[in-house]
Coordinates of C-alpha atoms and ligand atoms in Angstrom, one line a residue:
Chain A
M1 CA 73.5 69.6 105.6
L2 CA 70.6 70.9 107.5
K3 CA 69.9 74.4 108.2
D4 CA 69.6 75.5 111.8
K5 CA 71.7 72.6 112.9
V6 CA 74.0 73.6 115.7
I7 CA 77.6 72.9 114.6
L8 CA 79.5 74.6 117.3
K9 CA 78.6 74.8 120.9
I10 CA 80.7 77.0 123.2
R11 CA 80.1 77.0 126.9
D12 CA 81.7 79.1 129.6
I13 CA 85.0 79.7 127.9
R14 CA 87.5 81.4 130.1
K15 CA 91.0 82.3 129.0
I16 CA 93.8 83.5 131.2
Y17 CA 97.1 84.6 129.7
H18 CA 100.1 84.0 131.9
T19 CA 103.2 86.1 131.7
K20 CA 106.0 86.4 134.2
E21 CA 104.8 89.8 135.4
K22 CA 101.1 89.1 135.6
E23 CA 98.1 87.2 134.5
I24 CA 95.5 88.6 132.2
L25 CA 92.0 87.4 132.2
A26 CA 91.1 87.9 128.5
V27 CA 87.8 86.1 128.2
D28 CA 85.4 85.2 130.8
N29 CA 82.1 83.2 130.7
F30 CA 81.8 83.3 126.9
S31 CA 79.1 81.0 125.6
F32 CA 77.2 80.8 122.3
D33 CA 76.0 78.4 119.6
L34 CA 76.8 78.6 115.9
K35 CA 74.3 77.2 113.5
Q36 CA 74.9 75.8 110.0
G37 CA 74.9 78.6 107.5
E38 CA 74.8 81.3 110.1
F39 CA 76.8 84.5 110.0
V40 CA 77.7 85.9 113.4
A41 CA 79.5 89.2 114.0
I42 CA 81.4 90.0 117.2
V43 CA 81.9 93.6 118.1
G44 CA 83.6 95.0 121.2
P45 CA 86.2 97.4 122.4
S46 CA 89.8 97.0 121.4
G47 CA 91.8 94.6 123.5
C48 CA 88.7 92.9 124.9
G49 CA 89.6 89.5 123.7
K50 CA 88.0 89.0 120.3
S51 CA 91.0 87.6 118.6
T52 CA 91.6 85.4 121.5
I53 CA 88.1 83.9 121.1
L54 CA 88.8 83.1 117.4
S55 CA 92.1 81.5 118.2
I56 CA 90.5 79.3 120.8
L57 CA 87.8 78.3 118.4
C58 CA 90.3 77.4 115.8
G59 CA 92.2 75.3 118.3
L60 CA 95.4 77.5 118.2
E61 CA 95.1 78.3 121.9
D62 CA 93.7 76.3 124.7
A63 CA 91.0 77.7 126.8
S64 CA 91.8 77.8 130.5
S65 CA 88.4 76.3 131.2
G66 CA 85.0 75.7 129.4
T67 CA 84.0 73.4 126.7
I68 CA 83.7 73.5 122.9
N69 CA 81.6 70.9 121.2
K70 CA 81.7 70.7 117.5
V71 CA 80.4 68.3 114.8
D72 CA 82.9 65.9 113.4
N73 CA 85.4 67.1 110.7
L74 CA 84.4 70.7 111.0
K75 CA 87.0 72.6 109.0
F76 CA 87.9 76.1 110.1
G77 CA 89.4 78.8 107.9
Y78 CA 91.0 81.4 110.0
M79 CA 91.8 84.8 108.5
L80 CA 94.1 86.4 111.0
Q81 CA 94.1 90.0 111.9
S82 CA 97.5 90.6 110.3
D83 CA 97.9 89.4 106.7
N84 CA 101.1 87.4 107.3
L85 CA 101.9 87.1 103.7
F86 CA 105.1 85.3 103.0
E87 CA 107.4 87.9 101.4
W88 CA 109.3 85.3 99.4
R89 CA 106.3 83.8 97.7
T90 CA 104.4 85.4 94.8
I91 CA 100.8 86.4 95.3
Y92 CA 99.6 83.2 93.6
K93 CA 101.9 81.1 95.8
N94 CA 100.6 82.8 98.9
C95 CA 97.0 82.1 97.8
I96 CA 97.7 78.4 97.5
L97 CA 99.7 78.0 100.8
G98 CA 96.8 76.4 102.6
L99 CA 96.2 74.0 99.6
E100 CA 99.9 73.0 99.7
I101 CA 99.7 72.2 103.4
Q102 CA 96.5 70.3 103.2
N103 CA 97.5 68.5 100.1
L104 CA 94.6 70.0 98.1
K105 CA 96.4 71.2 95.1
D106 CA 94.0 69.6 92.6
K107 CA 92.4 71.1 89.5
E108 CA 89.2 72.1 91.2
H109 CA 90.8 74.1 94.0
I110 CA 93.4 75.7 91.7
K111 CA 90.5 76.8 89.4
Y112 CA 88.7 78.2 92.4
V113 CA 91.7 80.2 93.5
N114 CA 92.2 81.6 90.1
S115 CA 88.6 82.7 89.9
L116 CA 89.0 84.4 93.3
I117 CA 92.1 86.1 92.2
K118 CA 90.3 87.5 89.2
T119 CA 87.2 88.5 91.2
Y120 CA 89.3 90.5 93.7
G121 CA 91.2 92.3 91.0
L122 CA 94.6 90.8 91.6
L123 CA 95.1 89.0 88.3
E124 CA 97.7 91.6 87.2
F125 CA 99.6 91.0 90.4
K126 CA 99.5 87.2 90.4
D127 CA 103.2 86.8 90.0
A128 CA 104.2 89.9 91.9
Y129 CA 105.5 89.8 95.5
P130 CA 103.6 91.0 98.5
S131 CA 105.9 94.0 99.0
N132 CA 104.5 95.5 95.8
L133 CA 101.0 95.5 97.1
S134 CA 99.0 98.0 99.0
G135 CA 97.5 97.1 102.4
G136 CA 94.1 96.6 101.0
M137 CA 95.4 94.3 98.3
R138 CA 97.3 92.3 100.8
Q139 CA 94.2 91.8 102.8
R140 CA 92.4 90.5 99.8
V141 CA 95.2 88.0 99.2
S142 CA 94.9 86.9 102.8
L143 CA 91.1 86.4 102.3
I144 CA 91.7 84.3 99.2
R145 CA 94.2 82.2 101.0
T146 CA 91.6 81.6 103.7
L147 CA 88.7 80.8 101.2
A148 CA 90.9 78.6 99.0
T149 CA 90.7 75.5 101.2
K150 CA 86.9 75.8 101.3
P151 CA 86.5 75.7 105.0
D152 CA 83.1 75.0 106.7
V153 CA 83.4 77.8 109.2
L154 CA 85.2 81.0 108.4
L155 CA 86.8 82.9 111.3
L156 CA 87.4 86.4 110.1
D157 CA 89.4 88.8 112.3
E158 CA 88.7 92.3 111.0
P159 CA 88.9 91.1 107.5
F160 CA 88.2 94.4 105.7
S161 CA 90.0 96.8 108.0
A162 CA 92.6 97.8 105.4
L163 CA 90.2 98.3 102.5
D164 CA 88.9 101.6 101.4
Q165 CA 85.1 102.1 101.9
E166 CA 84.1 101.3 98.3
T167 CA 86.2 98.1 98.0
R168 CA 85.1 97.2 101.5
L169 CA 81.4 97.2 100.6
A170 CA 82.1 95.3 97.4
V171 CA 84.3 92.7 99.1
S172 CA 82.0 92.2 102.0
D173 CA 79.1 91.7 99.5
D174 CA 81.2 89.0 97.8
V175 CA 82.2 87.2 101.0
Y176 CA 78.6 87.3 102.1
R177 CA 77.6 85.8 98.8
I178 CA 80.1 83.0 99.0
I179 CA 79.2 82.1 102.5
K180 CA 75.4 82.1 101.8
K181 CA 75.7 80.3 98.5
E182 CA 77.7 77.4 99.9
N183 CA 75.7 77.4 103.2
K184 CA 78.9 78.0 105.2
S185 CA 79.1 79.6 108.6
A186 CA 81.2 82.5 109.6
I187 CA 82.2 84.3 112.7
M188 CA 83.5 87.8 112.0
V189 CA 85.2 90.2 114.3
T190 CA 84.8 93.8 113.4
H191 CA 84.9 97.3 114.8
D192 CA 82.4 98.5 112.2
I193 CA 78.9 98.3 113.5
G194 CA 77.4 99.0 110.1
E195 CA 79.3 96.1 108.7
A196 CA 78.2 93.8 111.5
V197 CA 74.5 94.7 111.2
S198 CA 74.4 94.6 107.4
M199 CA 76.2 91.2 107.1
A200 CA 75.3 89.2 110.2
D201 CA 72.4 87.1 111.3
R202 CA 73.4 87.8 114.8
V203 CA 75.6 90.4 116.4
I204 CA 77.4 89.6 119.7
V205 CA 78.4 92.6 121.7
L206 CA 81.2 92.1 124.1
S207 CA 82.0 94.0 127.2
D208 CA 85.4 95.4 128.1
R209 CA 88.1 93.0 129.1
P210 CA 87.6 90.3 130.3
S211 CA 85.1 89.9 127.5
E212 CA 81.7 88.6 128.5
V213 CA 78.7 88.6 126.3
K214 CA 76.9 91.8 126.9
N215 CA 74.1 91.4 124.5
I216 CA 73.2 89.3 121.5
Y217 CA 71.1 90.9 118.7
E218 CA 69.2 88.8 116.3
I219 CA 69.2 90.9 113.1
K220 CA 65.8 90.7 111.6
I221 CA 65.5 92.6 108.4
K222 CA 62.5 92.2 106.2
N223 CA 63.4 91.6 102.5
R224 CA 66.9 90.7 103.5
K225 CA 69.2 91.0 100.6
N226 CA 72.9 91.5 100.3
P227 CA 74.8 93.7 102.7
I228 CA 74.8 96.8 100.5
E229 CA 71.0 96.7 100.1
N230 CA 70.5 95.9 103.8
R231 CA 72.2 99.1 104.7
K232 CA 69.4 101.0 103.1
T233 CA 66.6 99.5 105.2
K234 CA 65.1 101.2 108.2
E235 CA 65.9 98.2 110.5
F236 CA 69.5 98.7 109.7
S237 CA 69.6 102.2 111.3
D238 CA 67.6 101.0 114.2
Y239 CA 70.0 98.2 115.0
Y240 CA 72.9 100.5 114.4
D241 CA 71.7 103.0 117.0
L242 CA 70.9 100.3 119.4
I243 CA 74.3 98.6 119.3
W244 CA 76.1 102.0 119.1
K245 CA 74.5 102.9 122.4
D246 CA 75.1 99.5 123.9
I247 CA 78.8 99.5 123.2
G248 CA 79.3 103.0 124.3
Y249 CA 82.8 103.1 123.0
H250 CA 83.9 106.1 121.2
V251 CA 85.9 105.5 118.0
Chain P
M1 CA 109.1 103.2 77.7
Y2 CA 110.6 105.0 80.7
S3 CA 110.2 108.7 81.2
L4 CA 113.1 111.0 80.9
E5 CA 113.4 111.4 84.6
H6 CA 113.6 107.7 85.1
K7 CA 116.3 107.4 82.5
K8 CA 118.3 110.1 84.2
Y9 CA 117.8 108.3 87.5
L10 CA 119.1 105.0 86.1
K11 CA 122.0 106.8 84.6
K12 CA 122.9 108.4 87.8
I13 CA 122.8 105.1 89.7
R14 CA 125.0 103.5 87.1
R15 CA 127.5 106.3 87.2
N16 CA 127.7 106.2 90.9
S17 CA 128.5 102.5 91.0
I18 CA 131.2 102.9 88.3
L19 CA 132.7 105.7 90.4
V20 CA 132.8 103.4 93.5
H21 CA 134.5 100.6 91.5
L22 CA 137.1 103.0 90.0
T23 CA 137.9 104.4 93.5
Q24 CA 138.3 100.9 94.8
I25 CA 140.7 99.9 92.1
L26 CA 142.6 103.2 92.5
I27 CA 143.1 102.5 96.2
I28 CA 144.7 99.1 95.7
A29 CA 146.8 100.3 92.8
L30 CA 148.0 103.3 94.9
F31 CA 148.8 101.0 97.8
I32 CA 150.9 98.7 95.7
F33 CA 152.6 101.6 94.1
I34 CA 153.5 103.3 97.3
W35 CA 154.7 100.0 98.8
Q36 CA 157.0 99.4 95.9
F37 CA 158.1 103.0 95.8
A38 CA 158.9 102.9 99.5
A39 CA 160.8 99.7 99.1
N40 CA 162.8 101.0 96.1
N41 CA 163.9 104.1 98.1
E42 CA 164.6 102.0 101.2
W43 CA 162.1 103.9 103.3
I44 CA 161.0 100.6 104.7
N45 CA 163.1 97.6 105.5
T46 CA 162.4 95.2 102.7
F47 CA 163.7 92.3 104.7
I48 CA 160.7 92.6 107.0
Y49 CA 158.1 94.3 104.8
S50 CA 159.0 92.7 101.6
S51 CA 157.8 94.4 98.4
P52 CA 155.3 93.8 95.7
K53 CA 158.1 92.9 93.3
S54 CA 159.7 90.3 95.5
I55 CA 156.3 88.8 96.3
L56 CA 155.6 88.4 92.6
E57 CA 159.0 86.8 92.2
T58 CA 158.3 84.4 95.0
I59 CA 155.0 83.5 93.5
I60 CA 156.6 82.8 90.2
D61 CA 159.3 80.7 91.8
L62 CA 156.7 78.7 93.7
Y63 CA 154.8 78.2 90.4
K64 CA 157.9 77.1 88.6
D65 CA 158.7 74.4 91.2
G66 CA 155.1 73.2 91.0
S67 CA 154.3 73.8 94.7
L68 CA 152.1 76.9 94.4
F69 CA 149.0 75.1 93.3
H70 CA 149.7 72.2 95.6
H71 CA 149.7 74.5 98.7
I72 CA 146.7 76.4 97.5
W73 CA 144.8 73.2 96.7
V74 CA 145.6 71.6 100.2
T75 CA 144.3 74.7 102.0
F76 CA 141.3 75.1 99.7
Y77 CA 140.4 71.4 100.2
E78 CA 140.6 71.7 104.0
V79 CA 138.5 74.9 103.9
I80 CA 135.8 73.5 101.7
I81 CA 135.5 70.2 103.7
S82 CA 135.4 72.1 107.0
F83 CA 133.0 74.7 105.6
I84 CA 130.5 72.1 104.3
L85 CA 130.7 70.0 107.4
G86 CA 130.5 73.0 109.8
T87 CA 127.6 74.5 108.0
V88 CA 125.6 71.3 107.7
I89 CA 126.3 70.2 111.3
G90 CA 125.5 73.7 112.5
I91 CA 122.2 74.0 110.7
V92 CA 121.1 70.5 111.6
V93 CA 121.9 71.0 115.3
A94 CA 120.1 74.4 115.2
S95 CA 117.1 72.7 113.6
I96 CA 117.0 70.1 116.3
L97 CA 117.3 72.8 119.0
W98 CA 114.4 74.7 117.3
R99 CA 112.3 71.5 117.4
F100 CA 113.1 70.6 121.0
K101 CA 112.9 73.7 123.1
F102 CA 113.7 71.9 126.3
L103 CA 117.0 70.7 124.8
A104 CA 117.8 74.2 123.6
R105 CA 117.3 75.6 127.1
V106 CA 119.4 72.9 128.7
L107 CA 122.3 73.3 126.3
D108 CA 122.2 77.1 126.3
P109 CA 124.9 77.7 128.9
Y110 CA 127.2 75.1 127.5
L111 CA 127.0 76.6 124.0
T112 CA 127.7 80.0 125.5
I113 CA 130.8 78.8 127.3
L114 CA 132.1 76.8 124.3
N115 CA 131.5 79.9 122.2
S116 CA 133.6 82.1 124.3
L117 CA 136.4 79.5 124.9
P118 CA 139.4 80.4 122.8
K119 CA 139.4 77.4 120.5
V120 CA 143.2 77.4 119.9
S121 CA 143.5 76.1 123.4
L122 CA 141.9 72.9 122.2
G123 CA 144.8 72.5 119.6
P124 CA 147.0 70.2 121.6
V125 CA 144.1 68.0 122.6
I126 CA 142.9 67.8 119.1
I127 CA 146.3 66.8 117.8
I128 CA 146.6 64.0 120.4
I129 CA 143.1 62.7 119.5
A130 CA 143.2 63.1 115.8
G131 CA 146.9 62.9 115.0
A132 CA 149.1 65.4 113.3
G133 CA 147.4 65.5 110.0
V134 CA 144.6 66.9 107.9
K135 CA 142.0 65.5 110.3
S136 CA 143.3 67.7 113.1
I137 CA 143.1 70.7 110.9
I138 CA 139.6 70.1 109.8
L139 CA 138.6 69.4 113.4
M140 CA 140.1 72.7 114.5
A141 CA 138.2 74.6 111.8
L142 CA 135.0 72.8 112.8
F143 CA 135.4 73.7 116.5
I144 CA 135.8 77.3 115.6
S145 CA 132.9 77.6 113.2
V146 CA 130.2 75.1 114.3
I147 CA 129.3 76.6 117.7
V148 CA 128.8 80.1 116.2
T149 CA 126.7 78.6 113.4
I150 CA 124.5 76.8 115.9
I151 CA 123.9 79.8 118.0
N152 CA 123.3 82.2 115.1
V153 CA 121.0 79.9 113.1
H154 CA 119.1 78.8 116.1
Q155 CA 118.6 82.4 117.2
A156 CA 117.3 83.3 113.7
F157 CA 115.0 80.3 113.7
I158 CA 113.3 81.1 117.0
S159 CA 112.9 84.7 116.0
T160 CA 110.6 83.7 113.2
D161 CA 107.4 85.8 113.2
S162 CA 105.1 83.9 115.6
N163 CA 102.0 85.1 113.7
K164 CA 103.2 83.4 110.6
I165 CA 103.6 80.2 112.6
K166 CA 100.0 80.7 113.9
L167 CA 98.8 81.1 110.3
L168 CA 100.3 77.7 109.3
E169 CA 99.0 76.1 112.4
S170 CA 95.5 77.4 111.5
F171 CA 95.9 75.2 108.3
R172 CA 96.9 72.3 110.6
A173 CA 100.5 72.3 109.3
S174 CA 102.8 69.8 110.9
K175 CA 106.1 70.8 112.5
C176 CA 107.9 69.5 109.5
Q177 CA 105.8 71.6 107.1
I178 CA 106.3 74.7 109.3
F179 CA 110.0 74.1 109.1
F180 CA 110.3 73.7 105.4
K181 CA 107.6 76.2 104.3
L182 CA 108.4 78.9 106.8
I183 CA 111.4 78.6 109.0
I184 CA 113.9 77.8 106.2
P185 CA 112.7 80.2 103.5
S186 CA 112.1 83.1 105.9
N187 CA 115.6 82.7 107.3
F188 CA 117.3 82.3 103.9
Q189 CA 119.1 85.6 104.3
N190 CA 120.3 84.7 107.8
I191 CA 121.6 81.4 106.5
I192 CA 123.5 83.0 103.7
S193 CA 125.1 85.5 106.1
T194 CA 126.0 82.5 108.3
F195 CA 127.7 81.1 105.3
K196 CA 129.8 84.2 105.0
V197 CA 130.7 84.3 108.7
N198 CA 131.4 80.6 108.6
L199 CA 133.8 80.9 105.7
G200 CA 135.8 83.5 107.5
L201 CA 135.9 81.3 110.7
V202 CA 136.8 78.2 108.8
F203 CA 139.7 80.0 107.2
I204 CA 141.0 81.0 110.6
G205 CA 140.6 77.5 111.8
V206 CA 142.4 75.9 108.9
I207 CA 145.3 78.3 108.9
M208 CA 145.6 77.9 112.7
G209 CA 145.5 74.1 112.2
E210 CA 148.2 74.4 109.5
F211 CA 150.4 76.5 111.8
L212 CA 150.2 73.7 114.3
V213 CA 150.5 70.5 112.4
S214 CA 150.8 70.7 108.6
K215 CA 153.1 69.5 106.0
A216 CA 151.5 71.5 103.2
G217 CA 149.1 74.4 102.6
V218 CA 149.3 78.2 102.6
G219 CA 149.4 78.2 106.4
Y220 CA 152.4 75.9 106.3
L221 CA 154.1 78.3 103.8
I222 CA 153.7 81.2 106.2
M223 CA 154.9 79.2 109.1
Y224 CA 157.8 77.8 107.2
G225 CA 158.7 81.2 105.9
S226 CA 158.8 82.7 109.4
Q227 CA 160.9 79.9 110.7
V228 CA 163.6 80.4 108.0
F229 CA 163.2 84.2 108.2
N230 CA 162.0 84.3 104.6
L231 CA 159.6 87.2 105.0
N232 CA 158.9 87.3 101.3
L233 CA 157.4 83.8 101.7
V234 CA 155.3 85.0 104.6
M235 CA 153.9 88.0 102.8
T236 CA 153.3 85.8 99.7
G237 CA 151.3 83.4 101.8
I238 CA 149.2 86.3 103.3
I239 CA 148.5 87.7 99.8
I240 CA 147.5 84.2 98.5
L241 CA 145.1 83.9 101.5
A242 CA 143.6 87.3 100.8
V243 CA 143.0 86.3 97.2
M244 CA 141.5 82.9 98.1
A245 CA 139.2 84.5 100.7
S246 CA 137.8 87.1 98.4
L247 CA 137.3 84.5 95.6
M248 CA 135.4 82.3 97.9
Y249 CA 133.4 85.2 99.3
Y250 CA 132.3 86.1 95.8
L251 CA 131.5 82.5 95.1
I252 CA 129.0 82.7 98.0
V253 CA 127.6 86.0 96.8
F254 CA 127.2 84.4 93.3
I255 CA 125.3 81.4 94.8
E256 CA 123.2 83.8 96.8
K257 CA 122.2 85.7 93.7
R258 CA 121.4 82.4 91.9
C259 CA 119.3 81.2 94.7
E260 CA 117.3 84.4 94.9
K261 CA 116.0 83.9 91.4
Ligands
ATP1 N1 99.9 85.7 123.9 C1 99.5 86.6 124.8 N2 100.1 86.7 126.0 C2 99.6 87.5 126.9 N3 98.6 88.3 126.8 C3 97.9 88.3 125.6 C4 98.3 87.4 124.6 N4 97.5 87.6 123.5 C5 96.6 88.5 123.9 N5 96.8 89.0 125.2 C6 96.0 89.9 125.9 O1 94.7 89.5 126.0 C7 93.8 90.6 125.7 C8 92.9 90.4 124.6 O2 93.7 90.3 123.4 P1 93.0 90.2 122.0 O3 94.1 90.2 121.0 O4 92.1 89.0 122.0 O5 92.1 91.5 121.9 P2 91.2 92.0 120.7 O6 89.8 92.1 121.2 O7 91.3 91.1 119.5 O8 91.7 93.4 120.4 P3 91.8 94.3 119.0 O9 90.4 94.7 118.7 O10 92.7 95.4 119.3 O11 92.3 93.3 118.0 C9 94.7 91.8 125.5 O12 94.7 92.6 126.7 C10 96.1 91.3 125.3 O13 97.0 92.1 125.9
MG2 MG1 92.2 91.4 117.7

């Protein structure tokens, strides 16, 4: 597929949650385009509506108004904010859940899953149950489960939040590599500005609820490499400061 | 190899559970002993309270004239049929209600009313409809167990973690896939405990039914015994019931253990 081809066009999304007590305007006037092979990060204060946006994109929630145009047969892979591992399934069985549902349990996919399990250091725990895993390991299983079906667009909701700093850097490097190698696209929600700047081609900064796009930063790093290397560049710290000031939230 | 501490820990656990079992056996033995002792010394009226010895004699008599296992079999058969029917119908209806929320909301008050209605009051109606036979007994047991099953299982189904449903939906799972991949396995424990509750309820229903219409069965024994003032027979019936109930309970626990593997 072509690079720079727009695969997802989002216009004026608005989402109102209705409960008996009140209505909550979670997202207002949210627009942006996603190109083939692009990595977009979304940052914004807690509760501003980031997860809501991903759910709408994935088709799990209907927007109250606005339009989403996407190219045909675009397959999403949604890594939810909570790992939602099935306690009664082994790690391996959890990893292939999506394959089972989409009838993709063929040799090629199974092999891919096995290689991911190995890469993410879970080989030893393949036949263990989720209750025996640490939070970070669980998150890696959830990531493998999402990658297994080989989606075109990855929707990642704070995918590395439970990982320690070291693993976090390594895993984000890996995910970045997979996405770039296979020319996939990704939209990643994160609270970590450094992560956003080092991984993404664009960073969308959202305002407080209802979330509107406050600013979009094109991340232009000369000699762009993998996230870990990117962190060492001068541009990285410039963007970091810029976005930090922009968000103005204190975490 | 385990460390010394771990071995000690395992040993302690084992010793504790042996202690619990021993105490349990001791209690029942003591109970029987005191009962017999009280009967021998005429502290209690054996005509009313019977005694372990006369119960044993009654059981042997029943065995000798061949009716012991006949009665047990009749009751067992009724219980098993009602248990299977009640559980299957209950779970199927609960699944339908899970699938069709509108229906669930519409039926909610009726289920609640049926649930709190003392089902014995339906006895005469059931007998008129189904006749004075095994059918009535099974129907009675069904009425008692099925409503509770529906309510409990449905409640469990709809309390399934909505985030897990969301996850499956993100893979574009069908309702049917969600049901078999998530709803059933995540509620496995709930379903097993429904089995246990159900077994108890079905027992109540069957014995109640046997009191009303039967020609055989342990409930019939008890009823007959009370009519001819043979309290030995009544007590014997109760003891047989207790043994049957615990055997079936352990059967379920056994099945549960097997399924977990
Ligand atoms: N199902 C729902 N019903 C009602 N309100 C909801 C629902 N889901 C989310 N909200 C509300 O919408 C707002 C946005 O929620 P959302 O989960 O999208 O925030 P978020 O940006 O992902 O936050 P966080 O960074 O803490 O994950 C919140 O105020 C939340 O209370
Ligand atoms: Mg969120």
